[in-house]
């Protein structure tokens, strides 16, 4: 049986390709890619000449089966996408899953991904985050999706196209509130730019050109309404705290006032 290699490629700067990616691309029996012309440019730049085959969102299903059969009979296939990490908002998932289900070795060669690049440089909390990817293009579906994210407290990462960036920032502001955002444009390329601030303010500064990652701060947990202590009797205060701690008033009383 052959092996399926998942190979991350640069998102702009060709210097970001890894030594291991070059080594495996140079040895693969076949390279499956989204757009053969696009990948050919990358391979020519590095002097790699291997057979290419197209695997993209419109032929993913039948091509996954075809590639799987080749791997099963001993072909080593390297999977790349136009840029970044395959299967991250890109084709790959079907073939990878098929190989996993049939016990074929799958090896990932890590490297660039626009989401992680933007998140790591955003200055927003990154120990916990949600990768959302592209929001739906239809306005009602997009707003519904954003609405479902409203109560998340972790940082959120979106991909967006230039013709929709302004509208998406406005939808995010309207639904999530005027949160902090980092808009990363043209990462690792000549016109790389990070805009940081509140959604309302960044929206006015963004140039709708190039590729975008939008990193949005999570929601702050809402504080419960504070209690007016002067309006509470001791009994009511004990009950409120006991309810909150889900213990009985007697246990709470003992805990607070009983001598050891
Ligand atoms: N698999 C890729 C990855 O790992 O980053 C993502 C592929 S997805 C089809 C393409 C989207 O990624 C673009 O529309 C943009 O939102 C984002 N993207 C890719 N390269 C980028 C770059 N250099 N700067 C900013 N965003 C980028």
mmCIF file of N, CA and C and ligand atoms in Angstrom, residues 11 81 83-85 88-90 112-115 134 159-160 184-187 189 211-213, ligand 1:
data_model
loop_
_atom_site.group_PDB
_atom_site.id
_atom_site.type_symbol
_atom_site.label_atom_id
_atom_site.label_comp_id
_atom_site.label_asym_id
_atom_site.label_seq_id
_atom_site.Cartn_x
_atom_site.Cartn_y
_atom_site.Cartn_z
ATOM 1 N N UNK A 11 1.419 30.426 1.948
ATOM 2 C CA UNK A 11 0.205 31.236 1.723
ATOM 3 C C UNK A 11 0.579 32.557 1.041
ATOM 4 N N UNK A 81 -2.928 21.966 -1.531
ATOM 5 C CA UNK A 81 -4.000 22.845 -2.015
ATOM 6 C C UNK A 81 -3.335 24.065 -2.641
ATOM 7 N N UNK A 83 -2.970 26.963 -1.545
ATOM 8 C CA UNK A 83 -2.151 27.660 -0.545
ATOM 9 C C UNK A 83 -2.510 27.146 0.838
ATOM 10 N N UNK A 84 -1.522 27.066 1.700
ATOM 11 C CA UNK A 84 -1.775 26.696 3.093
ATOM 12 C C UNK A 84 -1.943 25.198 3.302
ATOM 13 N N UNK A 85 -2.725 24.864 4.311
ATOM 14 C CA UNK A 85 -2.868 23.468 4.732
ATOM 15 C C UNK A 85 -4.090 22.823 4.077
ATOM 16 N N UNK A 88 -8.149 22.408 5.294
ATOM 17 C CA UNK A 88 -8.586 23.522 6.148
ATOM 18 C C UNK A 88 -9.266 24.527 5.210
ATOM 19 N N UNK A 89 -10.592 24.511 5.192
ATOM 20 C CA UNK A 89 -11.378 25.284 4.201
ATOM 21 C C UNK A 89 -10.880 25.015 2.787
ATOM 22 N N UNK A 90 -10.466 23.819 2.528
ATOM 23 C CA UNK A 90 -9.944 23.380 1.235
ATOM 24 C C UNK A 90 -10.285 21.904 1.051
ATOM 25 N N UNK A 112 2.428 26.344 6.683
ATOM 26 C CA UNK A 112 1.589 27.536 6.797
ATOM 27 C C UNK A 112 0.089 27.252 6.765
ATOM 28 N N UNK A 113 -0.632 28.045 7.530
ATOM 29 C CA UNK A 113 -2.082 28.114 7.428
ATOM 30 C C UNK A 113 -2.451 29.550 7.792
ATOM 31 N N UNK A 114 -3.295 30.161 6.962
ATOM 32 C CA UNK A 114 -3.614 31.582 7.180
ATOM 33 C C UNK A 114 -4.259 31.799 8.555
ATOM 34 N N UNK A 115 -5.101 30.859 8.972
ATOM 35 C CA UNK A 115 -5.818 31.018 10.239
ATOM 36 C C UNK A 115 -4.850 31.103 11.420
ATOM 37 N N UNK A 134 -15.064 30.222 6.384
ATOM 38 C CA UNK A 134 -15.930 31.140 5.626
ATOM 39 C C UNK A 134 -17.348 31.114 6.181
ATOM 40 N N UNK A 159 -12.415 33.291 7.694
ATOM 41 C CA UNK A 159 -11.819 33.636 6.405
ATOM 42 C C UNK A 159 -12.832 34.518 5.673
ATOM 43 N N UNK A 160 -12.330 35.463 4.897
ATOM 44 C CA UNK A 160 -13.268 36.281 4.128
ATOM 45 C C UNK A 160 -12.663 36.777 2.832
ATOM 46 N N UNK A 184 -6.380 40.622 9.351
ATOM 47 C CA UNK A 184 -5.069 40.353 8.749
ATOM 48 C C UNK A 184 -5.262 40.230 7.239
ATOM 49 N N UNK A 185 -4.500 41.028 6.489
ATOM 50 C CA UNK A 185 -4.662 41.059 5.022
ATOM 51 C C UNK A 185 -3.346 40.673 4.356
ATOM 52 N N UNK A 186 -3.437 39.856 3.333
ATOM 53 C CA UNK A 186 -2.270 39.536 2.497
ATOM 54 C C UNK A 186 -1.069 39.028 3.318
ATOM 55 N N UNK A 187 -1.338 38.084 4.191
ATOM 56 C CA UNK A 187 -0.295 37.560 5.086
ATOM 57 C C UNK A 187 0.903 37.018 4.322
ATOM 58 N N UNK A 189 2.779 38.375 2.341
ATOM 59 C CA UNK A 189 2.994 38.949 1.002
ATOM 60 C C UNK A 189 3.483 40.405 1.141
ATOM 61 N N UNK A 211 -6.479 38.970 0.311
ATOM 62 C CA UNK A 211 -7.076 37.882 1.091
ATOM 63 C C UNK A 211 -7.119 38.283 2.572
ATOM 64 N N UNK A 212 -8.147 37.820 3.252
ATOM 65 C CA UNK A 212 -8.359 38.267 4.636
ATOM 66 C C UNK A 212 -8.578 37.131 5.634
ATOM 67 N N UNK A 213 -8.032 37.342 6.828
ATOM 68 C CA UNK A 213 -8.443 36.547 7.983
ATOM 69 C C UNK A 213 -8.941 37.545 9.030
HETATM 70 N N1 LIG B 1 -6.116 25.977 3.454
HETATM 71 C C1 LIG B 1 -5.798 27.372 3.519
HETATM 72 C C2 LIG B 1 -5.043 27.655 4.822
HETATM 73 O O1 LIG B 1 -4.627 26.706 5.487
HETATM 74 O O2 LIG B 1 -4.848 28.806 5.157
HETATM 75 C C3 LIG B 1 -7.027 28.238 3.393
HETATM 76 C C4 LIG B 1 -7.718 28.078 2.069
HETATM 77 S S1 LIG B 1 -9.144 29.037 1.867
HETATM 78 C C5 LIG B 1 -9.818 28.424 0.377
HETATM 79 C C6 LIG B 1 -8.518 30.561 1.309
HETATM 80 C C7 LIG B 1 -8.778 31.684 2.309
HETATM 81 O O3 LIG B 1 -7.745 31.676 3.302
HETATM 82 C C8 LIG B 1 -8.703 33.077 1.685
HETATM 83 O O4 LIG B 1 -9.939 33.450 1.107
HETATM 84 C C9 LIG B 1 -8.375 33.918 2.887
HETATM 85 O O5 LIG B 1 -9.515 34.163 3.665
HETATM 86 C C10 LIG B 1 -7.414 32.989 3.664
HETATM 87 N N2 LIG B 1 -6.033 33.233 3.226
HETATM 88 C C11 LIG B 1 -5.254 32.429 2.487
HETATM 89 N N3 LIG B 1 -4.045 32.998 2.292
HETATM 90 C C12 LIG B 1 -4.073 34.185 2.930
HETATM 91 C C13 LIG B 1 -3.132 35.244 3.096
HETATM 92 N N4 LIG B 1 -1.930 35.193 2.562
HETATM 93 N N5 LIG B 1 -3.501 36.318 3.829
HETATM 94 C C14 LIG B 1 -4.727 36.384 4.393
HETATM 95 N N6 LIG B 1 -5.654 35.426 4.255
HETATM 96 C C15 LIG B 1 -5.334 34.341 3.533
#
